[in-house]
């Protein structure tokens, strides 16, 4: 399974600067097909710069959820470090 991209990323505005909430559509390449599923995630930055990522899959595809969540967290962390998230 590969995460191809995050489409339609929307950031929810909040008063807390170290906590960011997003909604997006994840494009996943599964062994059988390529699917698009809606997700929501949040990134909380700690006082030492560490990031805690929480991901919620709104409509889970026909694939095990735990590997999907760990792959999404790694993909989101890479995108955040490279500055691709709004």
PDB file of N, CA and C in Angstrom:
ATOM      1  N   UNK A   1       0.837  -1.174   0.000  1.00  0.00           N
ATOM      2  CA  UNK A   1       0.000   0.000   0.000  1.00  0.00           C
ATOM      3  C   UNK A   1       0.886   1.243   0.000  1.00  0.00           C
ATOM      4  N   UNK A   2       0.526   2.206  -0.845  1.00  0.00           N
ATOM      5  CA  UNK A   2       1.232   3.484  -0.918  1.00  0.00           C
ATOM      6  C   UNK A   2       0.240   4.623  -0.789  1.00  0.00           C
ATOM      7  N   UNK A   3       0.682   5.701  -0.167  1.00  0.00           N
ATOM      8  CA  UNK A   3      -0.097   6.929  -0.132  1.00  0.00           C
ATOM      9  C   UNK A   3       0.393   7.768  -1.306  1.00  0.00           C
ATOM     10  N   UNK A   4      -0.470   8.054  -2.259  1.00  0.00           N
ATOM     11  CA  UNK A   4      -0.061   8.810  -3.435  1.00  0.00           C
ATOM     12  C   UNK A   4      -0.080  10.315  -3.191  1.00  0.00           C
ATOM     13  N   UNK A   5      -1.167  10.819  -2.597  1.00  0.00           N
ATOM     14  CA  UNK A   5      -1.268  12.257  -2.353  1.00  0.00           C
ATOM     15  C   UNK A   5      -2.409  12.565  -1.403  1.00  0.00           C
ATOM     16  N   UNK A   6      -2.407  13.798  -0.913  1.00  0.00           N
ATOM     17  CA  UNK A   6      -3.518  14.346  -0.153  1.00  0.00           C
ATOM     18  C   UNK A   6      -4.127  15.454  -1.004  1.00  0.00           C
ATOM     19  N   UNK A   7      -5.424  15.319  -1.297  1.00  0.00           N
ATOM     20  CA  UNK A   7      -6.117  16.302  -2.128  1.00  0.00           C
ATOM     21  C   UNK A   7      -7.084  17.099  -1.266  1.00  0.00           C
ATOM     22  N   UNK A   8      -7.426  18.287  -1.742  1.00  0.00           N
ATOM     23  CA  UNK A   8      -8.436  19.144  -1.106  1.00  0.00           C
ATOM     24  C   UNK A   8      -8.159  19.346   0.388  1.00  0.00           C
ATOM     25  N   UNK A   9      -6.936  19.709   0.710  1.00  0.00           N
ATOM     26  CA  UNK A   9      -6.559  19.921   2.108  1.00  0.00           C
ATOM     27  C   UNK A   9      -7.154  21.242   2.578  1.00  0.00           C
ATOM     28  N   UNK A  10      -7.922  21.178   3.655  1.00  0.00           N
ATOM     29  CA  UNK A  10      -8.516  22.368   4.243  1.00  0.00           C
ATOM     30  C   UNK A  10      -8.131  22.434   5.710  1.00  0.00           C
ATOM     31  N   UNK A  11      -7.658  23.600   6.128  1.00  0.00           N
ATOM     32  CA  UNK A  11      -7.255  23.798   7.515  1.00  0.00           C
ATOM     33  C   UNK A  11      -8.359  24.514   8.270  1.00  0.00           C
ATOM     34  N   UNK A  12      -8.700  23.978   9.433  1.00  0.00           N
ATOM     35  CA  UNK A  12      -9.674  24.629  10.306  1.00  0.00           C
ATOM     36  C   UNK A  12      -8.941  25.676  11.130  1.00  0.00           C
ATOM     37  N   UNK A  13      -9.465  26.883  11.144  1.00  0.00           N
ATOM     38  CA  UNK A  13      -8.831  27.952  11.906  1.00  0.00           C
ATOM     39  C   UNK A  13      -9.101  27.751  13.394  1.00  0.00           C
ATOM     40  N   UNK A  14      -8.068  27.995  14.185  1.00  0.00           N
ATOM     41  CA  UNK A  14      -8.194  27.852  15.620  1.00  0.00           C
ATOM     42  C   UNK A  14      -7.384  28.913  16.338  1.00  0.00           C
ATOM     43  N   UNK A  15      -7.666  29.102  17.602  1.00  0.00           N
ATOM     44  CA  UNK A  15      -6.987  30.126  18.382  1.00  0.00           C
ATOM     45  C   UNK A  15      -5.657  29.630  18.956  1.00  0.00           C
ATOM     46  N   UNK A  16      -5.455  28.340  18.986  1.00  0.00           N
ATOM     47  CA  UNK A  16      -4.234  27.783  19.547  1.00  0.00           C
ATOM     48  C   UNK A  16      -3.241  27.570  18.409  1.00  0.00           C
ATOM     49  N   UNK A  17      -2.103  28.244  18.455  1.00  0.00           N
ATOM     50  CA  UNK A  17      -1.165  28.230  17.336  1.00  0.00           C
ATOM     51  C   UNK A  17      -0.388  26.923  17.206  1.00  0.00           C
ATOM     52  N   UNK A  18      -0.279  26.150  18.265  1.00  0.00           N
ATOM     53  CA  UNK A  18       0.506  24.915  18.197  1.00  0.00           C
ATOM     54  C   UNK A  18      -0.352  23.687  17.884  1.00  0.00           C
ATOM     55  N   UNK A  19      -1.639  23.869  17.660  1.00  0.00           N
ATOM     56  CA  UNK A  19      -2.552  22.763  17.348  1.00  0.00           C
ATOM     57  C   UNK A  19      -3.271  23.086  16.044  1.00  0.00           C
ATOM     58  N   UNK A  20      -3.042  22.270  15.007  1.00  0.00           N
ATOM     59  CA  UNK A  20      -3.647  22.507  13.695  1.00  0.00           C
ATOM     60  C   UNK A  20      -4.535  21.328  13.320  1.00  0.00           C
ATOM     61  N   UNK A  21      -5.731  21.631  12.812  1.00  0.00           N
ATOM     62  CA  UNK A  21      -6.683  20.599  12.380  1.00  0.00           C
ATOM     63  C   UNK A  21      -6.896  20.725  10.879  1.00  0.00           C
ATOM     64  N   UNK A  22      -6.993  19.564  10.214  1.00  0.00           N
ATOM     65  CA  UNK A  22      -7.157  19.530   8.772  1.00  0.00           C
ATOM     66  C   UNK A  22      -8.201  18.489   8.381  1.00  0.00           C
ATOM     67  N   UNK A  23      -8.785  18.685   7.211  1.00  0.00           N
ATOM     68  CA  UNK A  23      -9.557  17.654   6.531  1.00  0.00           C
ATOM     69  C   UNK A  23      -8.974  17.542   5.128  1.00  0.00           C
ATOM     70  N   UNK A  24      -9.000  16.332   4.594  1.00  0.00           N
ATOM     71  CA  UNK A  24      -8.418  16.111   3.270  1.00  0.00           C
ATOM     72  C   UNK A  24      -8.993  14.840   2.677  1.00  0.00           C
ATOM     73  N   UNK A  25      -8.565  14.569   1.464  1.00  0.00           N
ATOM     74  CA  UNK A  25      -8.921  13.340   0.772  1.00  0.00           C
ATOM     75  C   UNK A  25      -7.614  12.626   0.439  1.00  0.00           C
ATOM     76  N   UNK A  26      -7.440  11.424   0.967  1.00  0.00           N
ATOM     77  CA  UNK A  26      -6.212  10.663   0.751  1.00  0.00           C
ATOM     78  C   UNK A  26      -6.392   9.727  -0.439  1.00  0.00           C
ATOM     79  N   UNK A  27      -5.435   9.759  -1.361  1.00  0.00           N
ATOM     80  CA  UNK A  27      -5.446   8.857  -2.509  1.00  0.00           C
ATOM     81  C   UNK A  27      -4.496   7.717  -2.184  1.00  0.00           C
ATOM     82  N   UNK A  28      -5.045   6.509  -2.112  1.00  0.00           N
ATOM     83  CA  UNK A  28      -4.299   5.325  -1.684  1.00  0.00           C
ATOM     84  C   UNK A  28      -4.161   4.343  -2.831  1.00  0.00           C
ATOM     85  N   UNK A  29      -2.972   3.797  -2.971  1.00  0.00           N
ATOM     86  CA  UNK A  29      -2.746   2.743  -3.951  1.00  0.00           C
ATOM     87  C   UNK A  29      -2.726   1.412  -3.194  1.00  0.00           C
ATOM     88  N   UNK A  30      -3.820   0.693  -3.291  1.00  0.00           N
ATOM     89  CA  UNK A  30      -3.959  -0.601  -2.638  1.00  0.00           C
ATOM     90  C   UNK A  30      -3.528  -1.694  -3.613  1.00  0.00           C
ATOM     91  N   UNK A  31      -3.319  -2.909  -3.137  1.00  0.00           N
ATOM     92  CA  UNK A  31      -2.890  -3.975  -4.052  1.00  0.00           C
ATOM     93  C   UNK A  31      -3.845  -4.226  -5.220  1.00  0.00           C
ATOM     94  N   UNK A  32      -5.132  -4.024  -5.011  1.00  0.00           N
ATOM     95  CA  UNK A  32      -6.117  -4.326  -6.051  1.00  0.00           C
ATOM     96  C   UNK A  32      -6.486  -3.098  -6.869  1.00  0.00           C
ATOM     97  N   UNK A  33      -6.608  -1.929  -6.209  1.00  0.00           N
ATOM     98  CA  UNK A  33      -7.107  -0.740  -6.880  1.00  0.00           C
ATOM     99  C   UNK A  33      -6.549   0.521  -6.232  1.00  0.00           C
ATOM    100  N   UNK A  34      -6.824   1.653  -6.844  1.00  0.00           N
ATOM    101  CA  UNK A  34      -6.492   2.957  -6.277  1.00  0.00           C
ATOM    102  C   UNK A  34      -7.795   3.596  -5.822  1.00  0.00           C
ATOM    103  N   UNK A  35      -7.834   3.978  -4.535  1.00  0.00           N
ATOM    104  CA  UNK A  35      -9.058   4.544  -3.963  1.00  0.00           C
ATOM    105  C   UNK A  35      -8.762   5.904  -3.349  1.00  0.00           C
ATOM    106  N   UNK A  36      -9.826   6.670  -3.175  1.00  0.00           N
ATOM    107  CA  UNK A  36      -9.750   7.964  -2.527  1.00  0.00           C
ATOM    108  C   UNK A  36     -10.695   7.928  -1.331  1.00  0.00           C
ATOM    109  N   UNK A  37     -10.191   8.299  -0.152  1.00  0.00           N
ATOM    110  CA  UNK A  37     -10.997   8.233   1.057  1.00  0.00           C
ATOM    111  C   UNK A  37     -10.845   9.515   1.864  1.00  0.00           C
ATOM    112  N   UNK A  38     -11.933  10.029   2.443  1.00  0.00           N
ATOM    113  CA  UNK A  38     -11.830  11.247   3.258  1.00  0.00           C
ATOM    114  C   UNK A  38     -11.206  10.948   4.618  1.00  0.00           C
ATOM    115  N   UNK A  39     -10.360  11.878   5.067  1.00  0.00           N
ATOM    116  CA  UNK A  39      -9.712  11.751   6.370  1.00  0.00           C
ATOM    117  C   UNK A  39      -9.745  13.097   7.079  1.00  0.00           C
ATOM    118  N   UNK A  40      -9.532  13.057   8.372  1.00  0.00           N
ATOM    119  CA  UNK A  40      -9.278  14.272   9.143  1.00  0.00           C
ATOM    120  C   UNK A  40      -8.069  13.981  10.014  1.00  0.00           C
ATOM    121  N   UNK A  41      -7.247  15.000  10.207  1.00  0.00           N
ATOM    122  CA  UNK A  41      -6.054  14.793  11.030  1.00  0.00           C
ATOM    123  C   UNK A  41      -5.691  16.085  11.740  1.00  0.00           C
ATOM    124  N   UNK A  42      -4.921  15.932  12.797  1.00  0.00           N
ATOM    125  CA  UNK A  42      -4.453  17.084  13.552  1.00  0.00           C
ATOM    126  C   UNK A  42      -2.977  16.908  13.848  1.00  0.00           C
ATOM    127  N   UNK A  43      -2.289  18.044  13.946  1.00  0.00           N
ATOM    128  CA  UNK A  43      -0.868  18.057  14.263  1.00  0.00           C
ATOM    129  C   UNK A  43      -0.684  18.970  15.466  1.00  0.00           C
ATOM    130  N   UNK A  44      -0.129  18.419  16.539  1.00  0.00           N
ATOM    131  CA  UNK A  44       0.139  19.193  17.744  1.00  0.00           C
ATOM    132  C   UNK A  44       1.648  19.268  17.932  1.00  0.00           C
ATOM    133  N   UNK A  45       2.168  20.482  17.997  1.00  0.00           N
ATOM    134  CA  UNK A  45       3.599  20.689  18.173  1.00  0.00           C
ATOM    135  C   UNK A  45       3.887  20.901  19.649  1.00  0.00           C
ATOM    136  N   UNK A  46       4.815  20.106  20.194  1.00  0.00           N
ATOM    137  CA  UNK A  46       5.185  20.202  21.590  1.00  0.00           C
ATOM    138  C   UNK A  46       6.176  21.332  21.836  1.00  0.00           C
ATOM    139  N   UNK A  47       6.517  21.579  23.095  1.00  0.00           N
ATOM    140  CA  UNK A  47       7.415  22.685  23.426  1.00  0.00           C
ATOM    141  C   UNK A  47       8.847  22.499  22.917  1.00  0.00           C
ATOM    142  N   UNK A  48       9.233  21.280  22.612  1.00  0.00           N
ATOM    143  CA  UNK A  48      10.580  21.013  22.107  1.00  0.00           C
ATOM    144  C   UNK A  48      10.599  20.761  20.605  1.00  0.00           C
ATOM    145  N   UNK A  49       9.489  21.047  19.914  1.00  0.00           N
ATOM    146  CA  UNK A  49       9.419  20.896  18.472  1.00  0.00           C
ATOM    147  C   UNK A  49       8.956  19.532  17.994  1.00  0.00           C
ATOM    148  N   UNK A  50       8.674  18.620  18.906  1.00  0.00           N
ATOM    149  CA  UNK A  50       8.170  17.313  18.499  1.00  0.00           C
ATOM    150  C   UNK A  50       6.726  17.442  18.054  1.00  0.00           C
ATOM    151  N   UNK A  51       6.327  16.580  17.131  1.00  0.00           N
ATOM    152  CA  UNK A  51       4.975  16.645  16.575  1.00  0.00           C
ATOM    153  C   UNK A  51       4.207  15.373  16.907  1.00  0.00           C
ATOM    154  N   UNK A  52       2.963  15.556  17.333  1.00  0.00           N
ATOM    155  CA  UNK A  52       2.058  14.432  17.587  1.00  0.00           C
ATOM    156  C   UNK A  52       0.945  14.513  16.553  1.00  0.00           C
ATOM    157  N   UNK A  53       0.797  13.436  15.774  1.00  0.00           N
ATOM    158  CA  UNK A  53      -0.179  13.421  14.694  1.00  0.00           C
ATOM    159  C   UNK A  53      -1.287  12.430  15.022  1.00  0.00           C
ATOM    160  N   UNK A  54      -2.527  12.888  14.910  1.00  0.00           N
ATOM    161  CA  UNK A  54      -3.701  12.036  15.081  1.00  0.00           C
ATOM    162  C   UNK A  54      -4.449  12.003  13.758  1.00  0.00           C
ATOM    163  N   UNK A  55      -4.803  10.797  13.312  1.00  0.00           N
ATOM    164  CA  UNK A  55      -5.482  10.623  12.029  1.00  0.00           C
ATOM    165  C   UNK A  55      -6.778   9.866  12.254  1.00  0.00           C
ATOM    166  N   UNK A  56      -7.843  10.326  11.589  1.00  0.00           N
ATOM    167  CA  UNK A  56      -9.130   9.622  11.624  1.00  0.00           C
ATOM    168  C   UNK A  56      -9.567   9.380  10.184  1.00  0.00           C
ATOM    169  N   UNK A  57      -9.784   8.126   9.838  1.00  0.00           N
ATOM    170  CA  UNK A  57     -10.270   7.764   8.507  1.00  0.00           C
ATOM    171  C   UNK A  57     -11.790   7.765   8.576  1.00  0.00           C
ATOM    172  N   UNK A  58     -12.416   8.630   7.809  1.00  0.00           N
ATOM    173  CA  UNK A  58     -13.871   8.793   7.884  1.00  0.00           C
ATOM    174  C   UNK A  58     -14.591   7.634   7.200  1.00  0.00           C
ATOM    175  N   UNK A  59     -14.151   7.279   6.003  1.00  0.00           N
ATOM    176  CA  UNK A  59     -14.708   6.117   5.301  1.00  0.00           C
ATOM    177  C   UNK A  59     -13.557   5.169   5.002  1.00  0.00           C
ATOM    178  N   UNK A  60     -13.424   4.124   5.793  1.00  0.00           N
ATOM    179  CA  UNK A  60     -12.302   3.200   5.643  1.00  0.00           C
ATOM    180  C   UNK A  60     -12.477   2.329   4.391  1.00  0.00           C
ATOM    181  N   UNK A  61     -11.422   2.212   3.591  1.00  0.00           N
ATOM    182  CA  UNK A  61     -11.491   1.308   2.432  1.00  0.00           C
ATOM    183  C   UNK A  61     -11.383  -0.137   2.891  1.00  0.00           C
ATOM    184  N   UNK A  62     -11.493  -1.039   1.972  1.00  0.00           N
ATOM    185  CA  UNK A  62     -11.403  -2.469   2.279  1.00  0.00           C
ATOM    186  C   UNK A  62      -9.918  -2.840   2.416  1.00  0.00           C
ATOM    187  N   UNK A  63      -9.326  -2.417   3.539  1.00  0.00           N
ATOM    188  CA  UNK A  63      -7.914  -2.646   3.818  1.00  0.00           C
ATOM    189  C   UNK A  63      -7.730  -2.547   5.327  1.00  0.00           C
ATOM    190  N   UNK A  64      -6.774  -3.267   5.920  1.00  0.00           N
ATOM    191  CA  UNK A  64      -6.558  -3.173   7.370  1.00  0.00           C
ATOM    192  C   UNK A  64      -6.250  -1.736   7.809  1.00  0.00           C
ATOM    193  N   UNK A  65      -6.843  -1.317   8.901  1.00  0.00           N
ATOM    194  CA  UNK A  65      -6.775   0.078   9.314  1.00  0.00           C
ATOM    195  C   UNK A  65      -5.430   0.456   9.946  1.00  0.00           C
ATOM    196  N   UNK A  66      -4.840  -0.413  10.757  1.00  0.00           N
ATOM    197  CA  UNK A  66      -3.600  -0.058  11.446  1.00  0.00           C
ATOM    198  C   UNK A  66      -2.448   0.258  10.495  1.00  0.00           C
ATOM    199  N   UNK A  67      -2.160  -0.556   9.469  1.00  0.00           N
ATOM    200  CA  UNK A  67      -1.102  -0.172   8.535  1.00  0.00           C
ATOM    201  C   UNK A  67      -1.441   1.106   7.771  1.00  0.00           C
ATOM    202  N   UNK A  68      -2.718   1.305   7.503  1.00  0.00           N
ATOM    203  CA  UNK A  68      -3.168   2.507   6.808  1.00  0.00           C
ATOM    204  C   UNK A  68      -2.892   3.751   7.651  1.00  0.00           C
ATOM    205  N   UNK A  69      -3.220   3.692   8.946  1.00  0.00           N
ATOM    206  CA  UNK A  69      -2.991   4.834   9.829  1.00  0.00           C
ATOM    207  C   UNK A  69      -1.510   5.156   9.978  1.00  0.00           C
ATOM    208  N   UNK A  70      -0.674   4.138  10.131  1.00  0.00           N
ATOM    209  CA  UNK A  70       0.755   4.402  10.293  1.00  0.00           C
ATOM    210  C   UNK A  70       1.361   4.982   9.018  1.00  0.00           C
ATOM    211  N   UNK A  71       0.920   4.516   7.852  1.00  0.00           N
ATOM    212  CA  UNK A  71       1.417   5.073   6.592  1.00  0.00           C
ATOM    213  C   UNK A  71       0.943   6.514   6.409  1.00  0.00           C
ATOM    214  N   UNK A  72      -0.293   6.805   6.785  1.00  0.00           N
ATOM    215  CA  UNK A  72      -0.803   8.170   6.686  1.00  0.00           C
ATOM    216  C   UNK A  72      -0.058   9.114   7.622  1.00  0.00           C
ATOM    217  N   UNK A  73       0.236   8.671   8.849  1.00  0.00           N
ATOM    218  CA  UNK A  73       0.974   9.510   9.795  1.00  0.00           C
ATOM    219  C   UNK A  73       2.366   9.837   9.265  1.00  0.00           C
ATOM    220  N   UNK A  74       3.051   8.857   8.707  1.00  0.00           N
ATOM    221  CA  UNK A  74       4.386   9.095   8.153  1.00  0.00           C
ATOM    222  C   UNK A  74       4.312  10.048   6.960  1.00  0.00           C
ATOM    223  N   UNK A  75       3.317   9.876   6.096  1.00  0.00           N
ATOM    224  CA  UNK A  75       3.158  10.737   4.926  1.00  0.00           C
ATOM    225  C   UNK A  75       2.841  12.173   5.334  1.00  0.00           C
ATOM    226  N   UNK A  76       1.966  12.343   6.318  1.00  0.00           N
ATOM    227  CA  UNK A  76       1.604  13.670   6.802  1.00  0.00           C
ATOM    228  C   UNK A  76       2.802  14.344   7.463  1.00  0.00           C
ATOM    229  N   UNK A  77       3.572  13.608   8.242  1.00  0.00           N
ATOM    230  CA  UNK A  77       4.756  14.161   8.893  1.00  0.00           C
ATOM    231  C   UNK A  77       5.780  14.635   7.866  1.00  0.00           C
ATOM    232  N   UNK A  78       6.002  13.861   6.813  1.00  0.00           N
ATOM    233  CA  UNK A  78       6.920  14.266   5.743  1.00  0.00           C
ATOM    234  C   UNK A  78       6.435  15.533   5.048  1.00  0.00           C
ATOM    235  N   UNK A  79       5.136  15.598   4.758  1.00  0.00           N
ATOM    236  CA  UNK A  79       4.577  16.789   4.107  1.00  0.00           C
ATOM    237  C   UNK A  79       4.687  18.023   5.009  1.00  0.00           C
ATOM    238  N   UNK A  80       4.497  17.836   6.308  1.00  0.00           N
ATOM    239  CA  UNK A  80       4.579  18.950   7.229  1.00  0.00           C
ATOM    240  C   UNK A  80       6.023  19.451   7.343  1.00  0.00           C
ATOM    241  N   UNK A  81       6.968  18.543   7.398  1.00  0.00           N
ATOM    242  CA  UNK A  81       8.385  18.933   7.508  1.00  0.00           C
ATOM    243  C   UNK A  81       8.856  19.672   6.252  1.00  0.00           C
ATOM    244  N   UNK A  82       8.309  19.304   5.094  1.00  0.00           N
ATOM    245  CA  UNK A  82       8.698  19.950   3.856  1.00  0.00           C
ATOM    246  C   UNK A  82       7.882  21.209   3.553  1.00  0.00           C
ATOM    247  N   UNK A  83       6.912  21.534   4.409  1.00  0.00           N
ATOM    248  CA  UNK A  83       6.136  22.766   4.263  1.00  0.00           C
ATOM    249  C   UNK A  83       5.044  22.707   3.216  1.00  0.00           C
ATOM    250  N   UNK A  84       4.531  21.545   2.915  1.00  0.00           N
ATOM    251  CA  UNK A  84       3.480  21.413   1.895  1.00  0.00           C
ATOM    252  C   UNK A  84       2.074  21.588   2.449  1.00  0.00           C
ATOM    253  N   UNK A  85       1.918  21.603   3.768  1.00  0.00           N
ATOM    254  CA  UNK A  85       0.587  21.760   4.355  1.00  0.00           C
ATOM    255  C   UNK A  85       0.297  23.230   4.591  1.00  0.00           C
ATOM    256  N   UNK A  86      -0.951  23.649   4.395  1.00  0.00           N
ATOM    257  CA  UNK A  86      -1.291  25.064   4.630  1.00  0.00           C
ATOM    258  C   UNK A  86      -1.251  25.431   6.115  1.00  0.00           C
TER     259      UNK A  86
END
